[in-house]
């Protein structure tokens, strides 16, 4: 039976192009943050709106977060050295953690100020100026989020993803601020302005939780998505000389995917022939994932040592049906009569 061809996921660009796109978008992010701070500081001085204060505070923290991202992506792009043999890619996750902490702090500050203004409401002055600044902020932020979305399609950068999530939350928050400013300045309801500030605080808190989870997953070596692992296994098994894949392990380090696995080969092959098969398998993976760092160990078929799987993993002697679709081994049988390839306990 001829093995099914490996799926062709969107191929990321070479790592140099991805790093260049990431550096460009982080410079743009810093510039936008400076422009928004200037506009909102002017609007706050003119209006005294707690909603404007909330969004100004958030923009100041946006600047700090964008600066952290600016430097983090440059450090993460540095090549491996003697002390960091896997590179510096996880610097992006550290930047995302910094962003999450700043967003949490912003949410607490804005929430506290909003509660105080609910019990001690103050009128919003110069409402026309405030509304104009908020509308301009919405337009600029929407443009930045669009540019970041384009950059993410090229790079997959975790730091840029965190920055985009931050500005996307700002975009929604600015819409709430606009409602609050209009209510306080033109409807004579300053309490609504304070309530809008509280809504912004809750929105930021929720966004920070998402950023924190993404960064933690990265730092804790969460496996690549199921579709990517299946594509990698199928790319290796498209060679009929490879009769099985096990102990497949993946993790992300910035934009690079670390891939390790064992493959089953004919025990009578020479070392040179086995090496050639492994190199060809690595090249097939790299054709789909050009930034991958790959390590493949060749085992003689039928004599490979097996690592004891976790308690909840079915053993080869007593298999049990998977309980969810994600637990199904998507790896095809490469040839009639060969051993069924299995995912290892770390796949």
mmCIF file of C-alpha atoms in Angstrom:
data_model
loop_
_atom_site.group_PDB
_atom_site.id
_atom_site.type_symbol
_atom_site.label_atom_id
_atom_site.label_comp_id
_atom_site.label_asym_id
_atom_site.label_seq_id
_atom_site.Cartn_x
_atom_site.Cartn_y
_atom_site.Cartn_z
ATOM 1 C CA UNK A 1 0.000 0.000 0.000
ATOM 2 C CA UNK A 2 1.458 3.351 -1.020
ATOM 3 C CA UNK A 3 1.719 5.771 1.902
ATOM 4 C CA UNK A 4 -0.382 8.882 1.676
ATOM 5 C CA UNK A 5 1.604 12.021 0.874
ATOM 6 C CA UNK A 6 2.428 14.379 3.703
ATOM 7 C CA UNK A 7 0.148 17.412 3.952
ATOM 8 C CA UNK A 8 1.642 20.700 2.901
ATOM 9 C CA UNK A 9 1.163 23.317 5.614
ATOM 10 C CA UNK A 10 1.956 26.951 4.841
ATOM 11 C CA UNK A 11 5.740 27.114 4.739
ATOM 12 C CA UNK A 12 7.228 29.812 6.952
ATOM 13 C CA UNK A 13 9.874 32.050 5.395
ATOM 14 C CA UNK A 14 13.580 31.705 6.156
ATOM 15 C CA UNK A 15 14.412 32.725 9.705
ATOM 16 C CA UNK A 16 16.269 35.841 8.556
ATOM 17 C CA UNK A 17 13.204 37.210 6.759
ATOM 18 C CA UNK A 18 11.022 36.461 9.786
ATOM 19 C CA UNK A 19 13.435 38.263 12.111
ATOM 20 C CA UNK A 20 13.540 41.285 9.803
ATOM 21 C CA UNK A 21 9.731 41.501 9.679
ATOM 22 C CA UNK A 22 9.573 41.192 13.473
ATOM 23 C CA UNK A 23 12.071 44.003 13.998
ATOM 24 C CA UNK A 24 10.148 46.273 11.649
ATOM 25 C CA UNK A 25 6.788 45.755 13.326
ATOM 26 C CA UNK A 26 8.236 46.316 16.808
ATOM 27 C CA UNK A 27 9.694 49.661 15.697
ATOM 28 C CA UNK A 28 6.271 50.616 14.360
ATOM 29 C CA UNK A 29 4.640 49.576 17.648
ATOM 30 C CA UNK A 30 6.940 51.834 19.678
ATOM 31 C CA UNK A 31 6.254 54.768 17.358
ATOM 32 C CA UNK A 32 2.487 54.313 17.581
ATOM 33 C CA UNK A 33 2.637 54.130 21.386
ATOM 34 C CA UNK A 34 4.477 57.473 21.525
ATOM 35 C CA UNK A 35 1.908 59.131 19.252
ATOM 36 C CA UNK A 36 -1.022 57.794 21.294
ATOM 37 C CA UNK A 37 0.513 58.947 24.597
ATOM 38 C CA UNK A 38 0.923 62.480 23.228
ATOM 39 C CA UNK A 39 -2.665 62.653 21.973
ATOM 40 C CA UNK A 40 -4.218 61.207 25.127
ATOM 41 C CA UNK A 41 -2.163 63.373 27.491
ATOM 42 C CA UNK A 42 -3.504 66.430 25.676
ATOM 43 C CA UNK A 43 -7.072 65.111 25.867
ATOM 44 C CA UNK A 44 -6.745 64.316 29.591
ATOM 45 C CA UNK A 45 -5.503 67.800 30.388
ATOM 46 C CA UNK A 46 -8.435 69.294 28.509
ATOM 47 C CA UNK A 47 -11.220 67.011 29.738
ATOM 48 C CA UNK A 48 -10.299 65.460 33.094
ATOM 49 C CA UNK A 49 -12.115 62.289 31.971
ATOM 50 C CA UNK A 50 -11.426 59.130 33.950
ATOM 51 C CA UNK A 51 -11.953 57.170 30.735
ATOM 52 C CA UNK A 52 -9.211 59.190 29.062
ATOM 53 C CA UNK A 53 -7.032 58.672 32.137
ATOM 54 C CA UNK A 54 -7.634 54.928 31.850
ATOM 55 C CA UNK A 55 -6.670 54.761 28.193
ATOM 56 C CA UNK A 56 -3.668 57.095 28.708
ATOM 57 C CA UNK A 57 -2.362 54.862 31.498
ATOM 58 C CA UNK A 58 -2.777 51.871 29.269
ATOM 59 C CA UNK A 59 -0.901 53.595 26.440
ATOM 60 C CA UNK A 60 2.024 54.374 28.768
ATOM 61 C CA UNK A 61 2.194 50.707 29.666
ATOM 62 C CA UNK A 62 1.829 49.901 25.958
ATOM 63 C CA UNK A 63 5.013 51.874 25.378
ATOM 64 C CA UNK A 64 6.869 49.977 28.098
ATOM 65 C CA UNK A 65 5.569 46.658 26.743
ATOM 66 C CA UNK A 66 6.438 47.619 23.162
ATOM 67 C CA UNK A 67 9.962 48.596 24.235
ATOM 68 C CA UNK A 68 10.310 45.249 26.010
ATOM 69 C CA UNK A 69 9.158 43.516 22.831
ATOM 70 C CA UNK A 70 11.466 45.688 20.727
ATOM 71 C CA UNK A 71 14.545 44.506 22.610
ATOM 72 C CA UNK A 72 13.301 40.961 23.280
ATOM 73 C CA UNK A 73 12.818 40.045 19.627
ATOM 74 C CA UNK A 74 16.328 41.253 18.828
ATOM 75 C CA UNK A 75 17.791 39.219 21.668
ATOM 76 C CA UNK A 76 15.672 36.194 20.699
ATOM 77 C CA UNK A 77 16.990 36.396 17.122
ATOM 78 C CA UNK A 78 20.606 36.116 18.289
ATOM 79 C CA UNK A 79 22.265 32.878 17.107
ATOM 80 C CA UNK A 80 23.109 30.079 19.555
ATOM 81 C CA UNK A 81 26.214 30.525 21.673
ATOM 82 C CA UNK A 82 28.195 28.445 24.145
ATOM 83 C CA UNK A 83 25.750 29.153 26.985
ATOM 84 C CA UNK A 84 22.540 28.932 24.922
ATOM 85 C CA UNK A 85 22.954 26.030 22.535
ATOM 86 C CA UNK A 86 19.264 26.082 21.570
ATOM 87 C CA UNK A 87 19.367 29.792 20.791
ATOM 88 C CA UNK A 88 17.556 32.638 22.544
ATOM 89 C CA UNK A 89 14.060 32.184 21.128
ATOM 90 C CA UNK A 90 12.366 31.984 24.514
ATOM 91 C CA UNK A 91 13.260 35.606 25.090
ATOM 92 C CA UNK A 92 10.018 36.342 23.257
ATOM 93 C CA UNK A 93 8.062 34.423 25.890
ATOM 94 C CA UNK A 94 9.808 36.408 28.634
ATOM 95 C CA UNK A 95 8.752 39.617 26.882
ATOM 96 C CA UNK A 96 5.173 38.339 26.790
ATOM 97 C CA UNK A 97 5.343 37.711 30.540
ATOM 98 C CA UNK A 98 6.484 41.309 31.078
ATOM 99 C CA UNK A 99 3.595 42.506 28.930
ATOM 100 C CA UNK A 100 1.108 40.439 30.931
ATOM 101 C CA UNK A 101 2.417 41.872 34.221
ATOM 102 C CA UNK A 102 2.136 45.430 32.943
ATOM 103 C CA UNK A 103 -1.405 44.840 31.720
ATOM 104 C CA UNK A 104 -2.370 43.431 35.124
ATOM 105 C CA UNK A 105 -0.938 46.541 36.802
ATOM 106 C CA UNK A 106 -2.806 48.768 34.373
ATOM 107 C CA UNK A 107 -6.084 46.965 35.044
ATOM 108 C CA UNK A 108 -5.701 47.348 38.818
ATOM 109 C CA UNK A 109 -4.880 51.071 38.576
ATOM 110 C CA UNK A 110 -7.720 51.871 36.190
ATOM 111 C CA UNK A 111 -10.199 49.807 38.202
ATOM 112 C CA UNK A 112 -9.274 51.604 41.418
ATOM 113 C CA UNK A 113 -9.606 55.021 39.782
ATOM 114 C CA UNK A 114 -12.960 54.059 38.256
ATOM 115 C CA UNK A 115 -14.376 52.941 41.617
ATOM 116 C CA UNK A 116 -13.292 56.225 43.219
ATOM 117 C CA UNK A 117 -14.922 58.283 40.461
ATOM 118 C CA UNK A 118 -18.185 56.319 40.759
ATOM 119 C CA UNK A 119 -18.490 57.474 44.382
ATOM 120 C CA UNK A 120 -17.075 60.920 43.600
ATOM 121 C CA UNK A 121 -18.147 61.729 40.004
ATOM 122 C CA UNK A 122 -16.559 64.692 38.272
ATOM 123 C CA UNK A 123 -17.780 66.424 35.121
ATOM 124 C CA UNK A 124 -16.059 65.839 31.794
ATOM 125 C CA UNK A 125 -14.980 69.088 30.115
ATOM 126 C CA UNK A 126 -13.805 69.818 26.569
ATOM 127 C CA UNK A 127 -15.772 66.825 25.381
ATOM 128 C CA UNK A 128 -15.286 67.601 21.671
ATOM 129 C CA UNK A 129 -11.496 67.471 22.021
ATOM 130 C CA UNK A 130 -11.663 64.265 24.033
ATOM 131 C CA UNK A 131 -13.976 62.588 21.511
ATOM 132 C CA UNK A 132 -11.720 63.642 18.623
ATOM 133 C CA UNK A 133 -8.626 62.230 20.320
ATOM 134 C CA UNK A 134 -10.355 58.924 21.100
ATOM 135 C CA UNK A 135 -11.556 58.566 17.493
ATOM 136 C CA UNK A 136 -8.023 59.273 16.240
ATOM 137 C CA UNK A 137 -6.643 56.720 18.702
ATOM 138 C CA UNK A 138 -9.110 54.106 17.460
ATOM 139 C CA UNK A 139 -8.045 54.678 13.842
ATOM 140 C CA UNK A 140 -4.301 54.539 14.613
ATOM 141 C CA UNK A 141 -4.649 51.463 16.820
ATOM 142 C CA UNK A 142 -6.753 49.638 14.228
ATOM 143 C CA UNK A 143 -4.083 50.311 11.595
ATOM 144 C CA UNK A 144 -1.329 48.995 13.909
ATOM 145 C CA UNK A 145 -3.302 45.820 14.713
ATOM 146 C CA UNK A 146 -3.770 45.232 10.978
ATOM 147 C CA UNK A 147 -0.015 45.635 10.367
ATOM 148 C CA UNK A 148 0.789 43.308 13.283
ATOM 149 C CA UNK A 149 -1.617 40.693 11.914
ATOM 150 C CA UNK A 150 0.229 40.761 8.595
ATOM 151 C CA UNK A 151 3.570 40.435 10.370
ATOM 152 C CA UNK A 152 2.314 37.490 12.433
ATOM 153 C CA UNK A 153 1.420 35.576 9.268
ATOM 154 C CA UNK A 154 5.068 35.885 8.270
ATOM 155 C CA UNK A 155 6.796 35.330 11.598
ATOM 156 C CA UNK A 156 4.593 33.545 14.150
ATOM 157 C CA UNK A 157 6.427 35.578 16.817
ATOM 158 C CA UNK A 158 5.047 35.071 20.328
ATOM 159 C CA UNK A 159 6.217 38.527 21.404
ATOM 160 C CA UNK A 160 4.470 40.192 18.466
ATOM 161 C CA UNK A 161 1.368 38.087 19.159
ATOM 162 C CA UNK A 162 1.356 39.374 22.743
ATOM 163 C CA UNK A 163 1.814 42.955 21.555
ATOM 164 C CA UNK A 164 -1.007 42.558 19.039
ATOM 165 C CA UNK A 165 -3.302 41.096 21.715
ATOM 166 C CA UNK A 166 -2.512 44.122 23.855
ATOM 167 C CA UNK A 167 -3.353 46.608 21.113
ATOM 168 C CA UNK A 168 -6.422 44.647 20.042
ATOM 169 C CA UNK A 169 -7.678 44.964 23.628
ATOM 170 C CA UNK A 170 -6.873 48.679 23.443
ATOM 171 C CA UNK A 171 -8.959 48.960 20.302
ATOM 172 C CA UNK A 172 -12.031 47.554 22.030
ATOM 173 C CA UNK A 173 -11.254 49.537 25.172
ATOM 174 C CA UNK A 174 -11.108 52.783 23.203
ATOM 175 C CA UNK A 175 -14.604 52.114 21.882
ATOM 176 C CA UNK A 176 -15.796 51.797 25.477
ATOM 177 C CA UNK A 177 -13.894 54.972 26.386
ATOM 178 C CA UNK A 178 -15.619 56.796 23.538
ATOM 179 C CA UNK A 179 -18.993 55.842 25.001
ATOM 180 C CA UNK A 180 -17.866 56.995 28.436
ATOM 181 C CA UNK A 181 -16.577 60.359 27.240
ATOM 182 C CA UNK A 182 -19.727 61.070 25.226
ATOM 183 C CA UNK A 183 -21.868 60.133 28.249
ATOM 184 C CA UNK A 184 -19.893 62.331 30.631
ATOM 185 C CA UNK A 185 -19.496 65.349 28.359
ATOM 186 C CA UNK A 186 -22.784 65.506 26.428
ATOM 187 C CA UNK A 187 -25.307 63.469 28.431
ATOM 188 C CA UNK A 188 -24.479 64.827 31.867
ATOM 189 C CA UNK A 189 -23.737 61.360 33.248
ATOM 190 C CA UNK A 190 -20.139 61.347 34.593
ATOM 191 C CA UNK A 191 -20.894 58.113 36.417
ATOM 192 C CA UNK A 192 -21.081 56.384 33.034
ATOM 193 C CA UNK A 193 -17.610 57.703 32.267
ATOM 194 C CA UNK A 194 -16.286 56.044 35.434
ATOM 195 C CA UNK A 195 -18.182 52.846 34.627
ATOM 196 C CA UNK A 196 -16.550 52.810 31.188
ATOM 197 C CA UNK A 197 -13.173 52.953 32.921
ATOM 198 C CA UNK A 198 -14.124 49.871 34.935
ATOM 199 C CA UNK A 199 -15.094 48.030 31.762
ATOM 200 C CA UNK A 200 -11.659 48.858 30.325
ATOM 201 C CA UNK A 201 -10.010 47.485 33.478
ATOM 202 C CA UNK A 202 -11.908 44.188 33.240
ATOM 203 C CA UNK A 203 -11.089 43.911 29.533
ATOM 204 C CA UNK A 204 -7.381 44.440 30.187
ATOM 205 C CA UNK A 205 -7.387 41.885 33.011
ATOM 206 C CA UNK A 206 -8.916 39.272 30.723
ATOM 207 C CA UNK A 207 -6.410 40.030 27.974
ATOM 208 C CA UNK A 208 -3.519 39.689 30.428
ATOM 209 C CA UNK A 209 -4.696 36.200 31.387
ATOM 210 C CA UNK A 210 -4.549 35.120 27.738
ATOM 211 C CA UNK A 211 -1.065 36.590 27.304
ATOM 212 C CA UNK A 212 0.150 34.905 30.484
ATOM 213 C CA UNK A 213 -1.168 31.510 29.366
ATOM 214 C CA UNK A 214 0.498 31.753 25.945
ATOM 215 C CA UNK A 215 3.848 32.728 27.476
ATOM 216 C CA UNK A 216 3.634 29.996 30.127
ATOM 217 C CA UNK A 217 2.854 27.332 27.511
ATOM 218 C CA UNK A 218 5.907 28.418 25.556
ATOM 219 C CA UNK A 219 8.233 28.451 28.565
ATOM 220 C CA UNK A 220 6.924 25.066 29.760
ATOM 221 C CA UNK A 221 7.717 23.465 26.380
ATOM 222 C CA UNK A 222 4.181 22.775 25.246
ATOM 223 C CA UNK A 223 4.167 20.463 22.224
ATOM 224 C CA UNK A 224 3.504 21.797 18.742
ATOM 225 C CA UNK A 225 -0.118 21.554 17.541
ATOM 226 C CA UNK A 226 -1.459 18.098 16.650
ATOM 227 C CA UNK A 227 -1.637 18.974 12.942
ATOM 228 C CA UNK A 228 2.043 19.913 12.876
ATOM 229 C CA UNK A 229 3.097 16.714 14.662
ATOM 230 C CA UNK A 230 1.054 14.623 12.230
ATOM 231 C CA UNK A 231 2.581 16.466 9.253
ATOM 232 C CA UNK A 232 6.091 15.828 10.578
ATOM 233 C CA UNK A 233 5.439 12.121 11.128
ATOM 234 C CA UNK A 234 3.892 11.707 7.685
ATOM 235 C CA UNK A 235 6.796 13.531 6.033
ATOM 236 C CA UNK A 236 9.218 11.067 7.632
ATOM 237 C CA UNK A 237 7.075 8.006 6.859
ATOM 238 C CA UNK A 238 6.666 8.941 3.191
ATOM 239 C CA UNK A 239 9.924 7.022 2.687
ATOM 240 C CA UNK A 240 8.995 3.292 2.612
ATOM 241 C CA UNK A 241 12.381 2.445 4.143
ATOM 242 C CA UNK A 242 11.176 4.070 7.390
ATOM 243 C CA UNK A 243 8.826 1.579 9.043
ATOM 244 C CA UNK A 244 7.901 3.504 12.177
ATOM 245 C CA UNK A 245 8.206 6.713 14.183
ATOM 246 C CA UNK A 246 8.171 6.805 17.969
ATOM 247 C CA UNK A 247 9.165 9.096 20.835
ATOM 248 C CA UNK A 248 8.304 12.139 18.712
ATOM 249 C CA UNK A 249 8.888 15.282 20.754
ATOM 250 C CA UNK A 250 8.320 18.877 19.718
ATOM 251 C CA UNK A 251 8.585 22.251 21.398
ATOM 252 C CA UNK A 252 8.895 25.859 20.343
ATOM 253 C CA UNK A 253 11.795 28.233 20.961
ATOM 254 C CA UNK A 254 10.645 31.559 19.577
ATOM 255 C CA UNK A 255 9.935 31.087 15.856
ATOM 256 C CA UNK A 256 11.907 27.819 15.720
ATOM 257 C CA UNK A 257 10.414 24.365 16.304
ATOM 258 C CA UNK A 258 12.609 21.806 18.059
ATOM 259 C CA UNK A 259 11.884 18.280 16.744
ATOM 260 C CA UNK A 260 13.244 15.000 18.117
ATOM 261 C CA UNK A 261 12.216 11.452 17.225
ATOM 262 C CA UNK A 262 13.275 7.828 16.813
ATOM 263 C CA UNK A 263 12.675 6.027 13.529
ATOM 264 C CA UNK A 264 12.691 2.276 12.799
ATOM 265 C CA UNK A 265 14.979 1.089 9.996
ATOM 266 C CA UNK A 266 16.105 -2.239 8.557
ATOM 267 C CA UNK A 267 18.702 -3.616 11.027
ATOM 268 C CA UNK A 268 20.851 -4.883 8.130
ATOM 269 C CA UNK A 269 21.468 -1.394 6.730
ATOM 270 C CA UNK A 270 24.991 -0.024 6.838
ATOM 271 C CA UNK A 271 25.654 3.034 8.987
ATOM 272 C CA UNK A 272 26.194 5.079 5.831
ATOM 273 C CA UNK A 273 22.850 3.983 4.353
ATOM 274 C CA UNK A 274 20.974 4.673 7.610
ATOM 275 C CA UNK A 275 22.574 8.090 7.800
ATOM 276 C CA UNK A 276 21.439 8.903 4.261
ATOM 277 C CA UNK A 277 17.833 7.953 5.117
ATOM 278 C CA UNK A 278 17.914 10.166 8.215
ATOM 279 C CA UNK A 279 19.277 13.144 6.254
ATOM 280 C CA UNK A 280 16.569 12.750 3.614
ATOM 281 C CA UNK A 281 13.910 12.637 6.357
ATOM 282 C CA UNK A 282 15.288 15.825 7.897
ATOM 283 C CA UNK A 283 15.211 17.557 4.525
ATOM 284 C CA UNK A 284 11.562 16.577 3.995
ATOM 285 C CA UNK A 285 10.660 18.097 7.360
ATOM 286 C CA UNK A 286 12.638 21.243 6.553
ATOM 287 C CA UNK A 287 10.726 21.613 3.282
ATOM 288 C CA UNK A 288 7.595 22.208 5.399
ATOM 289 C CA UNK A 289 9.225 23.868 8.436
ATOM 290 C CA UNK A 290 12.392 25.690 7.307
ATOM 291 C CA UNK A 291 13.173 27.023 10.801
ATOM 292 C CA UNK A 292 12.970 23.608 12.515
ATOM 293 C CA UNK A 293 15.880 22.223 14.538
ATOM 294 C CA UNK A 294 15.730 18.441 13.972
ATOM 295 C CA UNK A 295 17.340 15.489 15.725
ATOM 296 C CA UNK A 296 16.508 11.970 14.470
ATOM 297 C CA UNK A 297 17.762 8.754 16.100
ATOM 298 C CA UNK A 298 17.744 5.585 13.988
ATOM 299 C CA UNK A 299 16.715 2.318 15.684
ATOM 300 C CA UNK A 300 17.007 -1.217 14.240
ATOM 301 C CA UNK A 301 13.454 -2.344 13.527
ATOM 302 C CA UNK A 302 12.160 -4.737 16.169
ATOM 303 C CA UNK A 303 15.050 -4.149 18.580
ATOM 304 C CA UNK A 304 14.514 -0.543 19.636
ATOM 305 C CA UNK A 305 14.349 0.031 23.401
ATOM 306 C CA UNK A 306 10.975 1.341 24.520
ATOM 307 C CA UNK A 307 10.552 3.975 27.179
ATOM 308 C CA UNK A 308 7.849 3.171 29.730
ATOM 309 C CA UNK A 309 4.851 5.375 28.876
ATOM 310 C CA UNK A 310 2.881 7.337 31.462
ATOM 311 C CA UNK A 311 0.124 5.556 33.353
ATOM 312 C CA UNK A 312 -2.601 7.006 31.135
ATOM 313 C CA UNK A 313 -0.900 5.983 27.866
ATOM 314 C CA UNK A 314 -2.023 2.676 26.275
ATOM 315 C CA UNK A 315 0.760 0.090 26.052
ATOM 316 C CA UNK A 316 1.441 -1.915 22.864
ATOM 317 C CA UNK A 317 0.406 -5.161 24.611
ATOM 318 C CA UNK A 318 -2.937 -3.852 25.859
ATOM 319 C CA UNK A 319 -4.130 -1.019 23.638
ATOM 320 C CA UNK A 320 -7.277 0.844 24.504
ATOM 321 C CA UNK A 321 -9.356 2.965 22.132
ATOM 322 C CA UNK A 322 -8.651 6.700 22.227
ATOM 323 C CA UNK A 323 -11.210 8.784 24.062
ATOM 324 C CA UNK A 324 -10.841 11.890 21.926
ATOM 325 C CA UNK A 325 -9.948 12.518 18.275
ATOM 326 C CA UNK A 326 -6.699 14.218 19.322
ATOM 327 C CA UNK A 327 -5.476 10.964 20.868
ATOM 328 C CA UNK A 328 -5.769 9.040 17.591
ATOM 329 C CA UNK A 329 -2.426 8.249 15.992
ATOM 330 C CA UNK A 330 -2.600 10.117 12.695
ATOM 331 C CA UNK A 331 0.585 8.435 11.436
ATOM 332 C CA UNK A 332 -0.165 6.150 8.453
ATOM 333 C CA UNK A 333 1.138 2.587 8.083
ATOM 334 C CA UNK A 334 3.948 3.075 5.544
ATOM 335 C CA UNK A 335 3.761 -0.307 3.840
ATOM 336 C CA UNK A 336 1.778 -3.496 3.904
ATOM 337 C CA UNK A 337 2.920 -5.882 6.602
ATOM 338 C CA UNK A 338 5.098 -3.355 8.453
ATOM 339 C CA UNK A 339 4.708 -2.505 12.097
ATOM 340 C CA UNK A 340 2.100 0.093 12.943
ATOM 341 C CA UNK A 341 3.912 3.306 13.827
ATOM 342 C CA UNK A 342 3.059 4.677 17.260
ATOM 343 C CA UNK A 343 3.511 7.972 18.984
ATOM 344 C CA UNK A 344 5.878 7.862 21.897
ATOM 345 C CA UNK A 345 5.043 8.997 25.408
ATOM 346 C CA UNK A 346 6.428 12.485 24.690
ATOM 347 C CA UNK A 347 4.771 13.064 21.342
#
